[in-house]
Amino acid sequence: MVSYQKRGNVWQYEISYKDVDGKYKKLRKSGFIKKSEAVMAASLLQSTHPNLYTVRSGDETLVSYFDRWINVYKKGKVSEITYNKYQNTSQHASELFGNLKLKEITKLIYQKKLNEFGKTHARRTVSCLHKQLRACILDAIDERIIVSDPTRKAVIVGIDPPKKLKSLNYNQWKKLVSNLNTNRSAEMIIYIACVTGMRYGEIVGLTVNDFNYSRSTLHINKTWDYKYKTGFKKTKTKSSNREIIIDKSSANKLRQYIRKSNLTSDDLLFMDSKKHVMVSAEINKVLTGKLKDLKIPRITFHGLRHTHASILLYKGVSTLSVSRRLGHSSVSTTQSTYLHIIKELEYQDQDKIISILNIDND
């Protein structure tokens, strides 16, 4: 594998290879005025250096090459979360391609593996896998390890997510909210989702300082990385930084929860004594159990966000206000996400318009 780097005013090439003992080594040389000169020199060395034969021949497996590729090009150069995604791709590639060598992977084999992966994964996940593998394989072509691109014109397949959002109706929402024990951490998380429509990462990223009791507001200016446990992160978008107003009853419940939990100003509201913040799978398990007990149809935790938005829209709150409350980057995001609800409301508005204009019935 070859990488090129500009050091000052000159270019350097670095070749990673496996020697006859199976150990990884590097060859590097600098002093080239142009990148093209470094490329030519690296190519010449690859064609003449005896220890590079195994790599050049394409006998290395795709998985082995991909692991070396992400170690050289991605480790320490992308965020930890992004690097974890590359490692996930490596795991999927290992399951799909096994010990297949780079030179053995044809377009037909590659597409067959994508199709296999797509049977159990969303189209978006398949696309991510393909994008990362393709970037790696294109570098293998640049290094002349293989001569053709098996990923070219690959068809992205996968399971399409259901179009209709799963949410509760107003009566189901009221029943759930009324039966939550807000002295319990998990049920308070669910309660806040019900009355604010906040994302899970935003809720578990709340500190005591983010709650203003006198104004009955929650200030969202960060999220908590509950998945990879890297601490606080930026909000999803700039518009996700916002202040959400809540009703007095909810404000009182939250103040009681804080007092009962003996939390101080900078404490996370939902970190337990063992410094653990519940992950999405844990909160979804609690929610599922609660809904089952109340004989309410099951929805996911994210469905509470959709429920909140849907209820507000049905109750006549403007799309702009709902958009700002949810922290969407634009009103068009809200409109496209809740198009089916907006269309239903439009039909109701048309009936109102006809009724207003029908002066003969006055």
mmCIF file of C-alpha atoms in Angstrom:
data_model
loop_
_atom_site.group_PDB
_atom_site.id
_atom_site.type_symbol
_atom_site.label_atom_id
_atom_site.label_comp_id
_atom_site.label_asym_id
_atom_site.label_seq_id
_atom_site.Cartn_x
_atom_site.Cartn_y
_atom_site.Cartn_z
ATOM 1 C CA MET A 1 0.000 0.000 0.000
ATOM 2 C CA VAL A 2 1.351 3.406 -0.989
ATOM 3 C CA SER A 3 0.613 6.765 0.585
ATOM 4 C CA TYR A 4 1.909 10.153 -0.467
ATOM 5 C CA GLN A 5 2.521 13.163 1.738
ATOM 6 C CA LYS A 6 3.865 16.648 1.114
ATOM 7 C CA ARG A 7 6.569 17.579 3.593
ATOM 8 C CA GLY A 8 7.452 21.225 3.219
ATOM 9 C CA ASN A 9 8.108 21.851 -0.464
ATOM 10 C CA VAL A 10 8.772 18.236 -1.435
ATOM 11 C CA TRP A 11 6.771 15.020 -1.738
ATOM 12 C CA GLN A 12 7.365 11.717 0.024
ATOM 13 C CA TYR A 13 6.061 8.210 -0.706
ATOM 14 C CA GLU A 14 5.599 5.523 1.914
ATOM 15 C CA ILE A 15 5.060 1.871 0.981
ATOM 16 C CA SER A 16 3.631 -0.532 3.540
ATOM 17 C CA TYR A 17 4.297 -4.193 2.821
ATOM 18 C CA LYS A 18 4.585 -7.630 4.393
ATOM 19 C CA ASP A 19 8.035 -9.201 4.280
ATOM 20 C CA VAL A 20 8.807 -12.893 3.759
ATOM 21 C CA ASP A 21 8.354 -13.519 7.497
ATOM 22 C CA GLY A 22 4.874 -12.017 7.447
ATOM 23 C CA LYS A 23 5.878 -8.862 9.304
ATOM 24 C CA TYR A 24 4.636 -5.460 8.184
ATOM 25 C CA LYS A 25 7.322 -2.985 7.171
ATOM 26 C CA LYS A 26 7.547 0.393 5.466
ATOM 27 C CA LEU A 27 9.707 1.892 2.736
ATOM 28 C CA ARG A 28 9.730 5.647 2.348
ATOM 29 C CA LYS A 29 11.612 8.215 0.337
ATOM 30 C CA SER A 30 11.216 11.992 0.022
ATOM 31 C CA GLY A 31 12.711 14.862 -1.963
ATOM 32 C CA PHE A 32 10.394 14.751 -4.979
ATOM 33 C CA ILE A 33 9.448 18.167 -6.343
ATOM 34 C CA LYS A 34 6.202 16.905 -7.893
ATOM 35 C CA LYS A 35 3.770 14.298 -6.648
ATOM 36 C CA SER A 36 3.889 12.604 -10.047
ATOM 37 C CA GLU A 37 7.615 12.013 -9.562
ATOM 38 C CA ALA A 38 6.939 10.342 -6.205
ATOM 39 C CA VAL A 39 4.237 8.176 -7.807
ATOM 40 C CA MET A 40 6.574 7.067 -10.599
ATOM 41 C CA ALA A 41 9.386 6.288 -8.161
ATOM 42 C CA ALA A 42 7.065 4.273 -5.916
ATOM 43 C CA SER A 43 5.712 2.342 -8.916
ATOM 44 C CA LEU A 44 9.248 1.529 -10.078
ATOM 45 C CA LEU A 45 10.212 0.291 -6.613
ATOM 46 C CA GLN A 46 7.089 -1.853 -6.413
ATOM 47 C CA SER A 47 7.966 -3.531 -9.695
ATOM 48 C CA THR A 48 11.567 -4.295 -8.701
ATOM 49 C CA HIS A 49 11.643 -4.798 -4.926
ATOM 50 C CA PRO A 50 11.620 -8.579 -4.210
ATOM 51 C CA ASN A 51 9.836 -8.305 -0.857
ATOM 52 C CA LEU A 52 6.804 -6.603 -2.438
ATOM 53 C CA TYR A 53 5.887 -9.579 -4.605
ATOM 54 C CA THR A 54 3.237 -11.021 -2.281
ATOM 55 C CA VAL A 55 1.415 -7.708 -1.951
ATOM 56 C CA ARG A 56 1.730 -6.924 -5.663
ATOM 57 C CA SER A 57 0.289 -10.254 -6.675
ATOM 58 C CA GLY A 58 -3.075 -9.625 -5.020
ATOM 59 C CA ASP A 59 -2.739 -12.734 -2.862
ATOM 60 C CA GLU A 60 -3.657 -10.733 0.234
ATOM 61 C CA THR A 61 -7.260 -11.099 1.370
ATOM 62 C CA LEU A 62 -9.652 -8.173 1.059
ATOM 63 C CA VAL A 63 -10.192 -8.147 4.826
ATOM 64 C CA SER A 64 -6.443 -8.087 5.591
ATOM 65 C CA TYR A 65 -5.838 -5.291 3.094
ATOM 66 C CA PHE A 66 -8.831 -3.308 4.396
ATOM 67 C CA ASP A 67 -7.583 -3.589 7.988
ATOM 68 C CA ARG A 68 -4.136 -2.318 6.968
ATOM 69 C CA TRP A 69 -5.751 0.406 4.874
ATOM 70 C CA ILE A 70 -7.867 1.813 7.718
ATOM 71 C CA ASN A 71 -4.877 1.619 10.063
ATOM 72 C CA VAL A 72 -2.748 3.716 7.677
ATOM 73 C CA TYR A 73 -5.356 6.134 6.308
ATOM 74 C CA LYS A 74 -8.029 6.417 9.007
ATOM 75 C CA LYS A 75 -6.647 5.678 12.464
ATOM 76 C CA GLY A 76 -5.929 8.938 14.251
ATOM 77 C CA LYS A 77 -7.129 10.919 11.227
ATOM 78 C CA VAL A 78 -10.889 10.571 11.701
ATOM 79 C CA SER A 79 -13.046 10.791 14.820
ATOM 80 C CA GLU A 80 -13.286 7.780 17.107
ATOM 81 C CA ILE A 81 -16.917 7.274 16.121
ATOM 82 C CA THR A 82 -16.052 7.296 12.400
ATOM 83 C CA TYR A 83 -13.147 4.917 12.990
ATOM 84 C CA ASN A 84 -15.506 2.543 14.811
ATOM 85 C CA LYS A 85 -17.690 2.540 11.690
ATOM 86 C CA TYR A 86 -14.690 1.430 9.617
ATOM 87 C CA GLN A 87 -14.041 -1.336 12.142
ATOM 88 C CA ASN A 88 -17.694 -2.404 11.844
ATOM 89 C CA THR A 89 -17.239 -2.558 8.071
ATOM 90 C CA SER A 90 -14.177 -4.757 8.616
ATOM 91 C CA GLN A 91 -16.273 -7.153 10.716
ATOM 92 C CA HIS A 92 -19.023 -7.273 8.083
ATOM 93 C CA ALA A 93 -16.441 -7.772 5.323
ATOM 94 C CA SER A 94 -14.913 -10.660 7.255
ATOM 95 C CA GLU A 95 -18.313 -12.354 7.497
ATOM 96 C CA LEU A 96 -19.140 -11.707 3.835
ATOM 97 C CA PHE A 97 -15.843 -12.253 2.031
ATOM 98 C CA GLY A 98 -13.999 -14.526 4.457
ATOM 99 C CA ASN A 99 -10.576 -15.446 3.049
ATOM 100 C CA LEU A 100 -11.277 -14.311 -0.496
ATOM 101 C CA LYS A 101 -8.173 -12.725 -1.996
ATOM 102 C CA LEU A 102 -8.261 -9.321 -3.638
ATOM 103 C CA LYS A 103 -7.498 -10.831 -7.046
ATOM 104 C CA GLU A 104 -10.358 -13.349 -6.653
ATOM 105 C CA ILE A 105 -13.121 -10.776 -6.156
ATOM 106 C CA THR A 106 -15.047 -10.200 -9.375
ATOM 107 C CA LYS A 107 -17.937 -7.831 -10.023
ATOM 108 C CA LEU A 108 -20.323 -10.776 -9.819
ATOM 109 C CA ILE A 109 -18.959 -11.945 -6.469
ATOM 110 C CA TYR A 110 -18.966 -8.425 -5.038
ATOM 111 C CA GLN A 111 -22.587 -7.780 -6.077
ATOM 112 C CA LYS A 112 -23.639 -11.186 -4.732
ATOM 113 C CA LYS A 113 -22.127 -10.291 -1.347
ATOM 114 C CA LEU A 114 -23.862 -6.894 -1.336
ATOM 115 C CA ASN A 115 -27.168 -8.621 -2.106
ATOM 116 C CA GLU A 116 -26.567 -11.049 0.754
ATOM 117 C CA PHE A 117 -25.797 -8.210 3.165
ATOM 118 C CA GLY A 118 -28.837 -6.253 1.972
ATOM 119 C CA LYS A 119 -31.241 -9.022 2.993
ATOM 120 C CA THR A 120 -30.744 -8.185 6.663
ATOM 121 C CA HIS A 121 -29.598 -4.551 6.608
ATOM 122 C CA ALA A 122 -31.044 -1.183 5.651
ATOM 123 C CA ARG A 123 -30.112 0.329 2.289
ATOM 124 C CA ARG A 124 -28.279 3.124 4.105
ATOM 125 C CA THR A 125 -26.090 0.590 5.950
ATOM 126 C CA VAL A 126 -25.314 -1.252 2.702
ATOM 127 C CA SER A 127 -24.383 2.053 1.075
ATOM 128 C CA CYS A 128 -21.948 2.843 3.901
ATOM 129 C CA LEU A 129 -20.325 -0.594 3.617
ATOM 130 C CA HIS A 130 -19.953 -0.211 -0.157
ATOM 131 C CA LYS A 131 -18.556 3.315 0.103
ATOM 132 C CA GLN A 132 -15.804 2.294 2.520
ATOM 133 C CA LEU A 133 -14.857 -0.921 0.715
ATOM 134 C CA ARG A 134 -14.809 0.854 -2.646
ATOM 135 C CA ALA A 135 -12.451 3.571 -1.360
ATOM 136 C CA CYS A 136 -10.071 0.853 -0.170
ATOM 137 C CA ILE A 137 -10.269 -1.146 -3.409
ATOM 138 C CA LEU A 138 -9.637 1.938 -5.553
ATOM 139 C CA ASP A 139 -6.380 2.435 -3.641
ATOM 140 C CA ALA A 140 -5.491 -1.194 -4.323
ATOM 141 C CA ILE A 141 -5.965 -0.452 -8.017
ATOM 142 C CA ASP A 142 -3.764 2.635 -7.744
ATOM 143 C CA GLU A 143 -1.057 0.447 -6.235
ATOM 144 C CA ARG A 144 -1.482 -2.062 -9.083
ATOM 145 C CA ILE A 145 -2.304 -4.822 -6.634
ATOM 146 C CA ILE A 146 -5.357 -5.544 -8.774
ATOM 147 C CA VAL A 147 -6.088 -4.293 -12.279
ATOM 148 C CA SER A 148 -9.900 -3.961 -12.357
ATOM 149 C CA ASP A 149 -12.564 -2.492 -10.088
ATOM 150 C CA PRO A 150 -15.090 -5.098 -8.868
ATOM 151 C CA THR A 151 -17.119 -2.364 -7.136
ATOM 152 C CA ARG A 152 -17.802 -0.369 -10.321
ATOM 153 C CA LYS A 153 -21.518 0.158 -11.015
ATOM 154 C CA ALA A 154 -22.503 -1.913 -7.976
ATOM 155 C CA VAL A 155 -26.228 -1.806 -7.204
ATOM 156 C CA ILE A 156 -27.057 -0.723 -3.670
ATOM 157 C CA VAL A 157 -29.779 -2.904 -2.179
ATOM 158 C CA GLY A 158 -31.228 -3.217 1.304
ATOM 159 C CA ILE A 159 -34.331 -3.155 3.446
ATOM 160 C CA ASP A 160 -36.288 0.057 3.052
ATOM 161 C CA PRO A 161 -37.517 1.459 6.379
ATOM 162 C CA PRO A 162 -41.297 1.652 6.811
ATOM 163 C CA LYS A 163 -42.662 4.879 5.380
ATOM 164 C CA LYS A 164 -45.293 5.486 8.012
ATOM 165 C CA LEU A 165 -44.001 6.747 11.331
ATOM 166 C CA LYS A 166 -44.993 4.719 14.377
ATOM 167 C CA SER A 167 -46.469 6.961 17.035
ATOM 168 C CA LEU A 168 -49.169 7.023 19.685
ATOM 169 C CA ASN A 169 -52.459 8.835 19.379
ATOM 170 C CA TYR A 170 -53.382 11.585 21.823
ATOM 171 C CA ASN A 171 -55.304 9.356 24.272
ATOM 172 C CA GLN A 172 -52.530 6.758 24.314
ATOM 173 C CA TRP A 173 -49.962 9.506 24.881
ATOM 174 C CA LYS A 174 -51.991 10.912 27.812
ATOM 175 C CA LYS A 175 -52.340 7.463 29.349
ATOM 176 C CA LEU A 176 -48.590 6.866 29.152
ATOM 177 C CA VAL A 177 -47.660 10.283 30.559
ATOM 178 C CA SER A 178 -50.144 9.925 33.428
ATOM 179 C CA ASN A 179 -48.767 6.540 34.491
ATOM 180 C CA LEU A 180 -45.037 7.279 34.501
ATOM 181 C CA ASN A 181 -43.225 7.292 37.847
ATOM 182 C CA THR A 182 -41.014 10.352 37.402
ATOM 183 C CA ASN A 183 -39.027 9.544 40.555
ATOM 184 C CA ARG A 184 -37.401 6.749 38.556
ATOM 185 C CA SER A 185 -34.624 7.743 36.204
ATOM 186 C CA ALA A 186 -35.713 5.669 33.201
ATOM 187 C CA GLU A 187 -39.353 6.738 33.446
ATOM 188 C CA MET A 188 -38.352 10.390 33.830
ATOM 189 C CA ILE A 189 -36.354 10.063 30.582
ATOM 190 C CA ILE A 190 -39.482 8.706 28.881
ATOM 191 C CA TYR A 191 -41.575 11.489 30.413
ATOM 192 C CA ILE A 192 -39.265 14.225 29.080
ATOM 193 C CA ALA A 193 -39.349 12.648 25.612
ATOM 194 C CA CYS A 194 -43.160 12.670 25.738
ATOM 195 C CA VAL A 195 -43.485 16.339 26.692
ATOM 196 C CA THR A 196 -40.579 17.796 24.669
ATOM 197 C CA GLY A 197 -39.936 15.596 21.623
ATOM 198 C CA MET A 198 -36.191 15.701 22.387
ATOM 199 C CA ARG A 199 -33.768 13.189 20.890
ATOM 200 C CA TYR A 200 -32.402 10.545 23.266
ATOM 201 C CA GLY A 201 -28.832 11.873 23.143
ATOM 202 C CA GLU A 202 -30.123 15.342 23.980
ATOM 203 C CA ILE A 203 -32.079 14.109 27.005
ATOM 204 C CA VAL A 204 -29.257 12.091 28.555
ATOM 205 C CA GLY A 205 -26.928 15.020 27.841
ATOM 206 C CA LEU A 206 -28.917 17.332 30.128
ATOM 207 C CA THR A 207 -27.231 18.660 33.264
ATOM 208 C CA VAL A 208 -28.898 20.372 36.220
ATOM 209 C CA ASN A 209 -27.686 23.728 34.853
ATOM 210 C CA ASP A 210 -29.659 23.145 31.644
ATOM 211 C CA PHE A 211 -32.946 23.305 33.582
ATOM 212 C CA ASN A 212 -34.382 26.737 34.439
ATOM 213 C CA TYR A 213 -37.222 26.192 36.894
ATOM 214 C CA SER A 214 -38.380 29.814 37.088
ATOM 215 C CA ARG A 215 -38.809 29.961 33.309
ATOM 216 C CA SER A 216 -39.848 26.299 32.918
ATOM 217 C CA THR A 217 -37.287 25.745 30.169
ATOM 218 C CA LEU A 218 -34.698 23.176 29.119
ATOM 219 C CA HIS A 219 -31.589 24.419 27.310
ATOM 220 C CA ILE A 220 -30.210 22.020 24.680
ATOM 221 C CA ASN A 221 -26.612 22.872 23.774
ATOM 222 C CA LYS A 222 -24.926 19.441 23.653
ATOM 223 C CA THR A 223 -25.620 15.721 23.552
ATOM 224 C CA TRP A 224 -24.182 12.721 25.368
ATOM 225 C CA ASP A 225 -22.431 9.945 23.443
ATOM 226 C CA TYR A 226 -24.229 7.041 25.122
ATOM 227 C CA LYS A 227 -23.255 4.654 22.316
ATOM 228 C CA TYR A 228 -19.445 4.957 22.243
ATOM 229 C CA LYS A 229 -19.093 6.592 25.688
ATOM 230 C CA THR A 230 -16.827 9.437 24.554
ATOM 231 C CA GLY A 231 -18.633 12.040 26.672
ATOM 232 C CA PHE A 232 -20.328 15.230 25.513
ATOM 233 C CA LYS A 233 -20.750 15.896 21.798
ATOM 234 C CA LYS A 234 -22.068 18.751 19.708
ATOM 235 C CA THR A 235 -25.749 18.756 18.844
ATOM 236 C CA LYS A 236 -26.824 17.139 15.577
ATOM 237 C CA THR A 237 -27.091 20.490 13.763
ATOM 238 C CA LYS A 238 -26.627 24.152 14.653
ATOM 239 C CA SER A 239 -30.399 24.571 14.846
ATOM 240 C CA SER A 240 -30.523 21.753 17.418
ATOM 241 C CA ASN A 241 -29.157 24.263 19.943
ATOM 242 C CA ARG A 242 -32.420 25.554 21.348
ATOM 243 C CA GLU A 243 -34.512 26.284 24.416
ATOM 244 C CA ILE A 244 -37.661 24.246 25.005
ATOM 245 C CA ILE A 245 -40.471 25.470 27.218
ATOM 246 C CA ILE A 246 -42.338 22.936 29.343
ATOM 247 C CA ASP A 247 -45.506 23.190 31.425
ATOM 248 C CA LYS A 248 -45.376 23.989 35.151
ATOM 249 C CA SER A 249 -46.422 20.493 36.159
ATOM 250 C CA SER A 250 -43.522 19.001 34.218
ATOM 251 C CA ALA A 251 -41.146 21.601 35.671
ATOM 252 C CA ASN A 252 -42.253 20.642 39.202
ATOM 253 C CA LYS A 253 -41.768 16.935 38.499
ATOM 254 C CA LEU A 254 -38.262 17.604 37.189
ATOM 255 C CA ARG A 255 -37.346 19.764 40.197
ATOM 256 C CA GLN A 256 -38.558 17.042 42.571
ATOM 257 C CA TYR A 257 -36.530 14.456 40.649
ATOM 258 C CA ILE A 258 -33.365 16.595 40.944
ATOM 259 C CA ARG A 259 -33.879 17.136 44.680
ATOM 260 C CA LYS A 260 -34.569 13.456 45.322
ATOM 261 C CA SER A 261 -31.454 12.459 43.354
ATOM 262 C CA ASN A 262 -29.238 14.939 45.287
ATOM 263 C CA LEU A 263 -27.764 16.302 42.064
ATOM 264 C CA THR A 264 -25.468 19.328 41.888
ATOM 265 C CA SER A 265 -25.228 22.003 39.193
ATOM 266 C CA ASP A 266 -22.938 20.247 36.696
ATOM 267 C CA ASP A 267 -24.260 16.721 37.224
ATOM 268 C CA LEU A 268 -25.853 14.817 34.380
ATOM 269 C CA LEU A 269 -29.515 14.270 35.203
ATOM 270 C CA PHE A 270 -29.462 10.616 34.192
ATOM 271 C CA MET A 271 -26.030 9.232 35.121
ATOM 272 C CA ASP A 272 -26.255 6.690 37.941
ATOM 273 C CA SER A 273 -23.875 6.239 40.888
ATOM 274 C CA LYS A 274 -21.757 3.853 38.799
ATOM 275 C CA LYS A 275 -21.224 6.582 36.159
ATOM 276 C CA HIS A 276 -23.460 4.705 33.735
ATOM 277 C CA VAL A 277 -25.861 6.340 31.298
ATOM 278 C CA MET A 278 -28.484 4.034 29.823
ATOM 279 C CA VAL A 279 -28.029 3.138 26.161
ATOM 280 C CA SER A 280 -30.935 3.175 23.716
ATOM 281 C CA ALA A 281 -31.516 -0.585 23.979
ATOM 282 C CA GLU A 282 -31.983 -0.293 27.759
ATOM 283 C CA ILE A 283 -34.450 2.593 27.597
ATOM 284 C CA ASN A 284 -36.393 0.877 24.804
ATOM 285 C CA LYS A 285 -36.725 -2.205 27.008
ATOM 286 C CA VAL A 286 -38.176 -0.103 29.838
ATOM 287 C CA LEU A 287 -40.546 1.677 27.424
ATOM 288 C CA THR A 288 -41.721 -1.615 25.885
ATOM 289 C CA GLY A 289 -42.505 -3.021 29.340
ATOM 290 C CA LYS A 290 -44.432 0.099 30.338
ATOM 291 C CA LEU A 291 -46.492 0.124 27.146
ATOM 292 C CA LYS A 292 -47.270 -3.579 27.583
ATOM 293 C CA ASP A 293 -48.466 -3.013 31.147
ATOM 294 C CA LEU A 294 -50.731 -0.185 29.976
ATOM 295 C CA LYS A 295 -51.964 -2.204 26.960
ATOM 296 C CA ILE A 296 -50.699 0.470 24.569
ATOM 297 C CA PRO A 297 -49.267 -0.527 21.147
ATOM 298 C CA ARG A 298 -45.475 -0.812 21.165
ATOM 299 C CA ILE A 299 -43.375 1.996 19.689
ATOM 300 C CA THR A 300 -39.663 2.728 19.965
ATOM 301 C CA PHE A 301 -38.253 5.512 22.092
ATOM 302 C CA HIS A 302 -37.702 7.597 18.941
ATOM 303 C CA GLY A 303 -41.409 7.104 18.277
ATOM 304 C CA LEU A 304 -42.085 9.348 21.291
ATOM 305 C CA ARG A 305 -40.473 12.204 19.341
ATOM 306 C CA HIS A 306 -42.805 11.508 16.421
ATOM 307 C CA THR A 307 -45.747 11.262 18.829
ATOM 308 C CA HIS A 308 -44.938 14.657 20.329
ATOM 309 C CA ALA A 309 -44.671 16.325 16.924
ATOM 310 C CA SER A 310 -47.813 14.643 15.597
ATOM 311 C CA ILE A 311 -49.926 15.716 18.573
ATOM 312 C CA LEU A 312 -48.758 19.322 18.308
ATOM 313 C CA LEU A 313 -49.558 19.432 14.591
ATOM 314 C CA TYR A 314 -52.986 17.871 15.087
ATOM 315 C CA LYS A 315 -53.708 20.359 17.865
ATOM 316 C CA GLY A 316 -53.059 23.253 15.505
ATOM 317 C CA VAL A 317 -49.480 24.266 16.404
ATOM 318 C CA SER A 318 -47.777 25.758 13.338
ATOM 319 C CA THR A 319 -45.226 23.710 11.396
ATOM 320 C CA LEU A 320 -42.638 26.435 12.027
ATOM 321 C CA SER A 321 -43.074 26.213 15.809
ATOM 322 C CA VAL A 322 -42.939 22.407 15.757
ATOM 323 C CA SER A 323 -39.808 22.551 13.599
ATOM 324 C CA ARG A 324 -38.042 24.856 16.042
ATOM 325 C CA ARG A 325 -39.114 22.767 19.037
ATOM 326 C CA LEU A 326 -37.740 19.605 17.441
ATOM 327 C CA GLY A 327 -34.505 21.336 16.431
ATOM 328 C CA HIS A 328 -34.892 20.572 12.731
ATOM 329 C CA SER A 329 -32.443 22.302 10.390
ATOM 330 C CA SER A 330 -35.322 23.700 8.328
ATOM 331 C CA VAL A 331 -39.112 23.704 8.136
ATOM 332 C CA SER A 332 -38.845 21.550 5.002
ATOM 333 C CA THR A 333 -37.402 18.745 7.152
ATOM 334 C CA THR A 334 -40.489 18.861 9.360
ATOM 335 C CA GLN A 335 -42.791 19.053 6.339
ATOM 336 C CA SER A 336 -41.212 16.038 4.621
ATOM 337 C CA THR A 337 -41.094 13.967 7.831
ATOM 338 C CA TYR A 338 -44.732 14.635 8.770
ATOM 339 C CA LEU A 339 -46.157 15.017 5.275
ATOM 340 C CA HIS A 340 -49.012 12.557 5.880
ATOM 341 C CA ILE A 341 -50.192 14.526 8.931
ATOM 342 C CA ILE A 342 -49.889 17.881 7.175
ATOM 343 C CA LYS A 343 -51.954 16.553 4.251
ATOM 344 C CA GLU A 344 -54.682 15.378 6.620
ATOM 345 C CA LEU A 345 -54.738 18.812 8.266
ATOM 346 C CA GLU A 346 -54.839 20.430 4.824
ATOM 347 C CA TYR A 347 -58.018 18.477 4.008
ATOM 348 C CA GLN A 348 -59.555 19.662 7.298
ATOM 349 C CA ASP A 349 -58.534 23.257 6.491
ATOM 350 C CA GLN A 350 -60.186 23.006 3.076
ATOM 351 C CA ASP A 351 -63.457 22.021 4.740
ATOM 352 C CA LYS A 352 -63.110 25.025 7.061
ATOM 353 C CA ILE A 353 -62.412 27.331 4.097
ATOM 354 C CA ILE A 354 -65.518 26.109 2.238
ATOM 355 C CA SER A 355 -67.573 26.568 5.405
ATOM 356 C CA ILE A 356 -66.300 30.138 5.855
ATOM 357 C CA LEU A 357 -66.952 31.066 2.201
ATOM 358 C CA ASN A 358 -70.420 29.509 2.110
ATOM 359 C CA ILE A 359 -72.255 32.738 3.096
ATOM 360 C CA ASP A 360 -75.598 31.401 1.893
ATOM 361 C CA ASN A 361 -75.846 29.254 5.013
ATOM 362 C CA ASP A 362 -75.371 32.245 7.359
#
